[in-house]
Amino acid sequence: ACASDPCLTKPPHLAALPGRRSGRRQSRATFAMSDQLSYPDLVLDPSIRDWVLIPIFVIMFLMGILRNNVTKMMRSSEKTKRDTVQQNNLLMRARRLRANAGWVPAAAFAARKHHFCDKEKGLLMQKQDAPNPMAAMSDPNMMSKMMQGNMAMMVPQMLMMVIIPHFFSGFVLGKIPFPLTPSFKGMLQRGVNLSTLDTAYITSMSWYILAMFGMRGLYSIVLGAGSTTDDSALMQQQMGMAAGGGQPGQQPDYNKLYATEAENLQITEHKFHLSAAEEKLLRGGKADGVTARGKAKRA
């Protein structure tokens, strides 16, 4: 028999099937290779780290320290009112009692709870003067403080927005370790308009924006907890969303704060942490069974 025998040759529709499958596999492999080759990994020059990334970080850190010192110098030496200090201390005492209730005996916790939450003589049940919402707006000193706060926040930001694009534009500084959608391209790759660049790469301008909101922990370590370098908190205060609520500089409503703290203190479940501490020490931490046996013997 020869190879040209029609009985031994495959029909045309059967002979074409392996070719189609192989063509599909080749097309899939081609698409996979094209996806991998469309966004190749970039090898960044170490000089970019030394002359762009680190200088931007140092400039921002020094600018934050300068802004903190200028803000402290612009603050007036205004004395805090005695009533305000007493009200804040009362709230702090109630919160500390609720947080550390397990370290005092049940009788002591009940006495302190009665001292704060008694309906007639409780400290948290006493009515306080309601704040005047228009007092802060009519005070010229408060308006000047708001203007000084705006200047302390906006002037350094304006300077940085001029310095960063002028001296450090057009550099790719790093890559985010997780994938992002193309919608983040305009935010992370400002100054570098490349359609073939992966979205995970960041430029100098985006690095400045990310570091601006990520240096809060460093400022708290270097300058302390009372520093005025938290941009997000300053923005919230300017928008009227400060911790006390209402307009910036407005006195909080202590009646609502006292009522909330009294309710939280009343629903607090007391569990003494030092119960059977001697037995725990002698038994090596196995005091539950000993306590249960002691109770059974007493019963």
mmCIF file of N, CA, C and O in Angstrom, residues 73-148:
data_model
loop_
_atom_site.group_PDB
_atom_site.id
_atom_site.type_symbol
_atom_site.label_atom_id
_atom_site.label_comp_id
_atom_site.label_asym_id
_atom_site.label_seq_id
_atom_site.Cartn_x
_atom_site.Cartn_y
_atom_site.Cartn_z
ATOM 1 N N MET A 73 5.748 79.084 66.899
ATOM 2 C CA MET A 73 6.068 80.494 67.122
ATOM 3 C C MET A 73 4.871 81.391 66.863
ATOM 4 O O MET A 73 4.717 82.440 67.514
ATOM 5 N N MET A 74 4.012 81.016 65.947
ATOM 6 C CA MET A 74 2.845 81.843 65.634
ATOM 7 C C MET A 74 1.728 81.702 66.645
ATOM 8 O O MET A 74 0.813 82.520 66.678
ATOM 9 N N ARG A 75 1.782 80.670 67.440
ATOM 10 C CA ARG A 75 0.740 80.504 68.450
ATOM 11 C C ARG A 75 0.901 81.549 69.544
ATOM 12 O O ARG A 75 1.991 81.842 70.012
ATOM 13 N N SER A 76 -0.202 82.080 69.975
ATOM 14 C CA SER A 76 -0.181 83.060 71.068
ATOM 15 C C SER A 76 -0.175 82.332 72.405
ATOM 16 O O SER A 76 -0.678 81.216 72.535
ATOM 17 N N SER A 77 0.396 82.978 73.391
ATOM 18 C CA SER A 77 0.475 82.395 74.737
ATOM 19 C C SER A 77 -0.847 82.607 75.478
ATOM 20 O O SER A 77 -0.934 83.321 76.472
ATOM 21 N N GLU A 78 -1.881 81.965 74.964
ATOM 22 C CA GLU A 78 -3.202 82.097 75.571
ATOM 23 C C GLU A 78 -3.378 81.045 76.659
ATOM 24 O O GLU A 78 -3.100 79.858 76.448
ATOM 25 N N LYS A 79 -3.842 81.451 77.810
ATOM 26 C CA LYS A 79 -4.035 80.534 78.926
ATOM 27 C C LYS A 79 -5.347 79.781 78.767
ATOM 28 O O LYS A 79 -6.354 80.349 78.370
ATOM 29 N N THR A 80 -5.293 78.503 79.090
ATOM 30 C CA THR A 80 -6.488 77.671 79.007
ATOM 31 C C THR A 80 -7.382 77.942 80.213
ATOM 32 O O THR A 80 -6.897 78.133 81.331
ATOM 33 N N LYS A 81 -8.677 77.937 79.989
ATOM 34 C CA LYS A 81 -9.614 78.192 81.072
ATOM 35 C C LYS A 81 -9.630 77.034 82.058
ATOM 36 O O LYS A 81 -9.440 75.883 81.702
ATOM 37 N N ARG A 82 -9.893 77.379 83.313
ATOM 38 C CA ARG A 82 -9.874 76.360 84.363
ATOM 39 C C ARG A 82 -11.014 75.363 84.195
ATOM 40 O O ARG A 82 -10.828 74.162 84.416
ATOM 41 N N ASP A 83 -12.177 75.836 83.798
ATOM 42 C CA ASP A 83 -13.319 74.936 83.621
ATOM 43 C C ASP A 83 -13.052 73.924 82.501
ATOM 44 O O ASP A 83 -13.419 72.745 82.612
ATOM 45 N N THR A 84 -12.416 74.367 81.438
ATOM 46 C CA THR A 84 -12.114 73.462 80.334
ATOM 47 C C THR A 84 -11.145 72.367 80.757
ATOM 48 O O THR A 84 -11.306 71.196 80.391
ATOM 49 N N VAL A 85 -10.141 72.741 81.556
ATOM 50 C CA VAL A 85 -9.177 71.754 82.044
ATOM 51 C C VAL A 85 -9.862 70.735 82.953
ATOM 52 O O VAL A 85 -9.617 69.521 82.864
ATOM 53 N N GLN A 86 -10.752 71.199 83.833
ATOM 54 C CA GLN A 86 -11.454 70.282 84.722
ATOM 55 C C GLN A 86 -12.368 69.333 83.950
ATOM 56 O O GLN A 86 -12.446 68.136 84.269
ATOM 57 N N GLN A 87 -13.060 69.840 82.954
ATOM 58 C CA GLN A 87 -13.944 68.986 82.169
ATOM 59 C C GLN A 87 -13.164 67.924 81.391
ATOM 60 O O GLN A 87 -13.577 66.756 81.328
ATOM 61 N N ASN A 88 -12.047 68.307 80.816
ATOM 62 C CA ASN A 88 -11.227 67.338 80.086
ATOM 63 C C ASN A 88 -10.619 66.294 81.015
ATOM 64 O O ASN A 88 -10.550 65.099 80.668
ATOM 65 N N ASN A 89 -10.186 66.730 82.200
ATOM 66 C CA ASN A 89 -9.629 65.779 83.164
ATOM 67 C C ASN A 89 -10.675 64.790 83.657
ATOM 68 O O ASN A 89 -10.372 63.611 83.889
ATOM 69 N N LEU A 90 -11.916 65.258 83.815
ATOM 70 C CA LEU A 90 -12.988 64.361 84.239
ATOM 71 C C LEU A 90 -13.254 63.287 83.187
ATOM 72 O O LEU A 90 -13.441 62.101 83.506
ATOM 73 N N LEU A 91 -13.253 63.691 81.935
ATOM 74 C CA LEU A 91 -13.432 62.707 80.858
ATOM 75 C C LEU A 91 -12.281 61.702 80.822
ATOM 76 O O LEU A 91 -12.493 60.499 80.626
ATOM 77 N N MET A 92 -11.064 62.177 81.013
ATOM 78 C CA MET A 92 -9.921 61.283 81.005
ATOM 79 C C MET A 92 -9.971 60.302 82.172
ATOM 80 O O MET A 92 -9.638 59.108 82.016
ATOM 81 N N ARG A 93 -10.408 60.747 83.335
ATOM 82 C CA ARG A 93 -10.521 59.847 84.489
ATOM 83 C C ARG A 93 -11.552 58.759 84.227
ATOM 84 O O ARG A 93 -11.322 57.573 84.538
ATOM 85 N N ALA A 94 -12.688 59.119 83.652
ATOM 86 C CA ALA A 94 -13.725 58.127 83.364
ATOM 87 C C ALA A 94 -13.242 57.127 82.309
ATOM 88 O O ALA A 94 -13.504 55.914 82.420
ATOM 89 N N ARG A 95 -12.532 57.587 81.303
ATOM 90 C CA ARG A 95 -12.037 56.678 80.274
ATOM 91 C C ARG A 95 -10.952 55.756 80.810
ATOM 92 O O ARG A 95 -10.897 54.574 80.442
ATOM 93 N N ARG A 96 -10.101 56.258 81.679
ATOM 94 C CA ARG A 96 -9.077 55.404 82.265
ATOM 95 C C ARG A 96 -9.685 54.366 83.204
ATOM 96 O O ARG A 96 -9.209 53.224 83.265
ATOM 97 N N LEU A 97 -10.729 54.736 83.931
ATOM 98 C CA LEU A 97 -11.414 53.769 84.778
ATOM 99 C C LEU A 97 -12.042 52.662 83.934
ATOM 100 O O LEU A 97 -11.964 51.480 84.285
ATOM 101 N N ARG A 98 -12.647 53.024 82.824
ATOM 102 C CA ARG A 98 -13.273 52.023 81.964
ATOM 103 C C ARG A 98 -12.218 51.125 81.304
ATOM 104 O O ARG A 98 -12.451 49.928 81.099
ATOM 105 N N ALA A 99 -11.072 51.692 80.958
ATOM 106 C CA ALA A 99 -10.037 50.899 80.298
ATOM 107 C C ALA A 99 -9.296 49.986 81.263
ATOM 108 O O ALA A 99 -8.870 48.891 80.882
ATOM 109 N N ASN A 100 -9.143 50.413 82.527
ATOM 110 C CA ASN A 100 -8.384 49.651 83.522
ATOM 111 C C ASN A 100 -9.277 49.111 84.626
ATOM 112 O O ASN A 100 -8.847 48.982 85.779
ATOM 113 N N ALA A 101 -10.519 48.789 84.287
ATOM 114 C CA ALA A 101 -11.465 48.321 85.314
ATOM 115 C C ALA A 101 -11.064 46.970 85.875
ATOM 116 O O ALA A 101 -11.385 46.652 87.029
ATOM 117 N N GLY A 102 -10.374 46.161 85.115
ATOM 118 C CA GLY A 102 -10.013 44.835 85.587
ATOM 119 C C GLY A 102 -8.909 44.800 86.620
ATOM 120 O O GLY A 102 -8.655 43.740 87.198
ATOM 121 N N TRP A 103 -8.272 45.938 86.883
ATOM 122 C CA TRP A 103 -7.167 45.964 87.835
ATOM 123 C C TRP A 103 -7.585 46.505 89.202
ATOM 124 O O TRP A 103 -6.722 46.698 90.069
ATOM 125 N N VAL A 104 -8.849 46.781 89.410
ATOM 126 C CA VAL A 104 -9.368 47.211 90.718
ATOM 127 C C VAL A 104 -10.410 46.196 91.157
ATOM 128 O O VAL A 104 -11.092 45.578 90.323
ATOM 129 N N PRO A 105 -10.590 45.985 92.453
ATOM 130 C CA PRO A 105 -11.603 45.023 92.920
ATOM 131 C C PRO A 105 -13.017 45.443 92.538
ATOM 132 O O PRO A 105 -13.263 46.590 92.128
ATOM 133 N N ALA A 106 -13.934 44.522 92.674
ATOM 134 C CA ALA A 106 -15.314 44.783 92.273
ATOM 135 C C ALA A 106 -15.943 45.884 93.111
ATOM 136 O O ALA A 106 -16.675 46.738 92.601
ATOM 137 N N ALA A 107 -15.652 45.893 94.422
ATOM 138 C CA ALA A 107 -16.238 46.917 95.289
ATOM 139 C C ALA A 107 -15.700 48.301 94.939
ATOM 140 O O ALA A 107 -16.453 49.289 94.896
ATOM 141 N N ALA A 108 -14.402 48.388 94.666
ATOM 142 C CA ALA A 108 -13.815 49.688 94.305
ATOM 143 C C ALA A 108 -14.346 50.167 92.960
ATOM 144 O O ALA A 108 -14.617 51.366 92.784
ATOM 145 N N PHE A 109 -14.502 49.258 92.013
ATOM 146 C CA PHE A 109 -15.050 49.657 90.708
ATOM 147 C C PHE A 109 -16.502 50.118 90.842
ATOM 148 O O PHE A 109 -16.917 51.099 90.205
ATOM 149 N N ALA A 110 -17.279 49.428 91.676
ATOM 150 C CA ALA A 110 -18.671 49.833 91.869
ATOM 151 C C ALA A 110 -18.755 51.204 92.533
ATOM 152 O O ALA A 110 -19.615 52.029 92.173
ATOM 153 N N ALA A 111 -17.863 51.496 93.497
ATOM 154 C CA ALA A 111 -17.864 52.807 94.150
ATOM 155 C C ALA A 111 -17.491 53.908 93.161
ATOM 156 O O ALA A 111 -18.125 54.983 93.131
ATOM 157 N N ARG A 112 -16.495 53.681 92.338
ATOM 158 C CA ARG A 112 -16.102 54.684 91.340
ATOM 159 C C ARG A 112 -17.188 54.869 90.274
ATOM 160 O O ARG A 112 -17.442 55.989 89.810
ATOM 161 N N LYS A 113 -17.804 53.770 89.894
ATOM 162 C CA LYS A 113 -18.889 53.854 88.921
ATOM 163 C C LYS A 113 -20.067 54.649 89.476
ATOM 164 O O LYS A 113 -20.682 55.465 88.764
ATOM 165 N N HIS A 114 -20.382 54.448 90.759
ATOM 166 C CA HIS A 114 -21.445 55.239 91.391
ATOM 167 C C HIS A 114 -21.049 56.709 91.491
ATOM 168 O O HIS A 114 -21.905 57.599 91.347
ATOM 169 N N HIS A 115 -19.766 56.968 91.720
ATOM 170 C CA HIS A 115 -19.287 58.349 91.818
ATOM 171 C C HIS A 115 -19.432 59.089 90.491
ATOM 172 O O HIS A 115 -19.717 60.295 90.477
ATOM 173 N N PHE A 116 -19.295 58.382 89.387
ATOM 174 C CA PHE A 116 -19.410 59.013 88.068
ATOM 175 C C PHE A 116 -20.837 58.988 87.515
ATOM 176 O O PHE A 116 -21.262 59.959 86.887
ATOM 177 N N CYS A 117 -21.553 57.916 87.734
ATOM 178 C CA CYS A 117 -22.815 57.684 87.019
ATOM 179 C C CYS A 117 -24.057 57.770 87.887
ATOM 180 O O CYS A 117 -25.147 57.363 87.423
ATOM 181 N N ASP A 118 -23.945 58.251 89.107
ATOM 182 C CA ASP A 118 -25.147 58.404 89.935
ATOM 183 C C ASP A 118 -26.077 59.448 89.316
ATOM 184 O O ASP A 118 -25.626 60.499 88.839
ATOM 185 N N LYS A 119 -27.378 59.134 89.272
ATOM 186 C CA LYS A 119 -28.326 60.020 88.586
ATOM 187 C C LYS A 119 -28.461 61.378 89.257
ATOM 188 O O LYS A 119 -28.783 62.372 88.607
ATOM 189 N N GLU A 120 -28.231 61.458 90.559
ATOM 190 C CA GLU A 120 -28.404 62.729 91.267
ATOM 191 C C GLU A 120 -27.082 63.446 91.513
ATOM 192 O O GLU A 120 -26.978 64.658 91.299
ATOM 193 N N LYS A 121 -26.063 62.706 91.961
ATOM 194 C CA LYS A 121 -24.802 63.344 92.341
ATOM 195 C C LYS A 121 -23.624 62.907 91.462
ATOM 196 O O LYS A 121 -22.484 63.266 91.759
ATOM 197 N N GLY A 122 -23.868 62.132 90.432
ATOM 198 C CA GLY A 122 -22.778 61.681 89.578
ATOM 199 C C GLY A 122 -22.111 62.820 88.828
ATOM 200 O O GLY A 122 -22.780 63.757 88.356
ATOM 201 N N LEU A 123 -20.799 62.753 88.721
ATOM 202 C CA LEU A 123 -20.073 63.835 88.046
ATOM 203 C C LEU A 123 -20.403 63.904 86.565
ATOM 204 O O LEU A 123 -20.449 64.995 85.987
ATOM 205 N N LEU A 124 -20.638 62.763 85.946
ATOM 206 C CA LEU A 124 -20.965 62.767 84.520
ATOM 207 C C LEU A 124 -22.423 63.102 84.257
ATOM 208 O O LEU A 124 -22.796 63.303 83.088
ATOM 209 N N MET A 125 -23.241 63.165 85.291
ATOM 210 C CA MET A 125 -24.659 63.487 85.130
ATOM 211 C C MET A 125 -24.969 64.960 85.352
ATOM 212 O O MET A 125 -26.116 65.388 85.191
ATOM 213 N N GLN A 126 -23.950 65.735 85.736
ATOM 214 C CA GLN A 126 -24.175 67.157 85.967
ATOM 215 C C GLN A 126 -24.285 67.895 84.636
ATOM 216 O O GLN A 126 -23.534 67.630 83.698
ATOM 217 N N LYS A 127 -25.220 68.819 84.540
ATOM 218 C CA LYS A 127 -25.425 69.581 83.318
ATOM 219 C C LYS A 127 -24.344 70.646 83.172
ATOM 220 O O LYS A 127 -23.982 71.329 84.127
ATOM 221 N N GLN A 128 -23.855 70.769 81.966
ATOM 222 C CA GLN A 128 -22.831 71.752 81.634
ATOM 223 C C GLN A 128 -23.417 72.830 80.732
ATOM 224 O O GLN A 128 -24.473 72.656 80.124
ATOM 225 N N ASP A 129 -22.722 73.942 80.672
ATOM 226 C CA ASP A 129 -23.175 75.040 79.818
ATOM 227 C C ASP A 129 -23.052 74.638 78.349
ATOM 228 O O ASP A 129 -22.012 74.134 77.909
ATOM 229 N N ALA A 130 -24.105 74.877 77.607
ATOM 230 C CA ALA A 130 -24.095 74.545 76.181
ATOM 231 C C ALA A 130 -23.204 75.532 75.434
ATOM 232 O O ALA A 130 -23.229 76.738 75.710
ATOM 233 N N PRO A 131 -22.411 75.083 74.484
ATOM 234 C CA PRO A 131 -21.521 75.994 73.745
ATOM 235 C C PRO A 131 -22.313 76.859 72.773
ATOM 236 O O PRO A 131 -23.347 76.452 72.231
ATOM 237 N N ASN A 132 -21.811 78.057 72.572
ATOM 238 C CA ASN A 132 -22.414 78.978 71.619
ATOM 239 C C ASN A 132 -21.779 78.761 70.242
ATOM 240 O O ASN A 132 -20.580 78.978 70.070
ATOM 241 N N PRO A 133 -22.551 78.337 69.249
ATOM 242 C CA PRO A 133 -21.927 78.045 67.943
ATOM 243 C C PRO A 133 -21.409 79.274 67.225
ATOM 244 O O PRO A 133 -20.550 79.164 66.352
ATOM 245 N N MET A 134 -21.902 80.457 67.575
ATOM 246 C CA MET A 134 -21.472 81.676 66.896
ATOM 247 C C MET A 134 -20.349 82.400 67.620
ATOM 248 O O MET A 134 -19.860 83.412 67.129
ATOM 249 N N ALA A 135 -19.961 81.881 68.781
ATOM 250 C CA ALA A 135 -18.918 82.579 69.537
ATOM 251 C C ALA A 135 -17.569 82.493 68.839
ATOM 252 O O ALA A 135 -16.803 83.458 68.808
ATOM 253 N N ALA A 136 -17.275 81.332 68.252
ATOM 254 C CA ALA A 136 -15.990 81.182 67.575
ATOM 255 C C ALA A 136 -15.914 82.024 66.312
ATOM 256 O O ALA A 136 -14.845 82.534 65.964
ATOM 257 N N MET A 137 -17.032 82.170 65.606
ATOM 258 C CA MET A 137 -17.013 82.945 64.372
ATOM 259 C C MET A 137 -16.943 84.440 64.631
ATOM 260 O O MET A 137 -16.429 85.193 63.806
ATOM 261 N N SER A 138 -17.470 84.881 65.765
ATOM 262 C CA SER A 138 -17.448 86.310 66.078
ATOM 263 C C SER A 138 -16.172 86.752 66.781
ATOM 264 O O SER A 138 -15.965 87.952 66.979
ATOM 265 N N ASP A 139 -15.337 85.810 67.181
ATOM 266 C CA ASP A 139 -14.099 86.145 67.875
ATOM 267 C C ASP A 139 -13.025 86.485 66.838
ATOM 268 O O ASP A 139 -12.652 85.636 66.021
ATOM 269 N N PRO A 140 -12.476 87.707 66.834
ATOM 270 C CA PRO A 140 -11.437 88.038 65.845
ATOM 271 C C PRO A 140 -10.150 87.265 66.062
ATOM 272 O O PRO A 140 -9.420 86.982 65.103
ATOM 273 N N ASN A 141 -9.844 86.920 67.321
ATOM 274 C CA ASN A 141 -8.627 86.144 67.569
ATOM 275 C C ASN A 141 -8.725 84.753 66.944
ATOM 276 O O ASN A 141 -7.737 84.228 66.430
ATOM 277 N N MET A 142 -9.924 84.166 66.991
ATOM 278 C CA MET A 142 -10.105 82.854 66.395
ATOM 279 C C MET A 142 -9.958 82.913 64.877
ATOM 280 O O MET A 142 -9.387 82.001 64.260
ATOM 281 N N MET A 143 -10.462 83.974 64.264
ATOM 282 C CA MET A 143 -10.323 84.124 62.819
ATOM 283 C C MET A 143 -8.862 84.295 62.419
ATOM 284 O O MET A 143 -8.411 83.749 61.409
ATOM 285 N N SER A 144 -8.115 85.046 63.223
ATOM 286 C CA SER A 144 -6.691 85.214 62.909
ATOM 287 C C SER A 144 -5.931 83.905 63.074
ATOM 288 O O SER A 144 -5.013 83.605 62.291
ATOM 289 N N LYS A 145 -6.317 83.095 64.054
ATOM 290 C CA LYS A 145 -5.677 81.790 64.225
ATOM 291 C C LYS A 145 -5.967 80.883 63.035
ATOM 292 O O LYS A 145 -5.096 80.131 62.583
ATOM 293 N N MET A 146 -7.192 80.941 62.527
ATOM 294 C CA MET A 146 -7.526 80.138 61.363
ATOM 295 C C MET A 146 -6.713 80.559 60.143
ATOM 296 O O MET A 146 -6.240 79.720 59.375
ATOM 297 N N MET A 147 -6.524 81.878 59.978
ATOM 298 C CA MET A 147 -5.721 82.351 58.858
ATOM 299 C C MET A 147 -4.261 81.933 58.997
ATOM 300 O O MET A 147 -3.600 81.548 58.018
ATOM 301 N N GLN A 148 -3.739 81.993 60.214
ATOM 302 C CA GLN A 148 -2.364 81.558 60.435
ATOM 303 C C GLN A 148 -2.202 80.061 60.176
ATOM 304 O O GLN A 148 -1.192 79.627 59.614
#
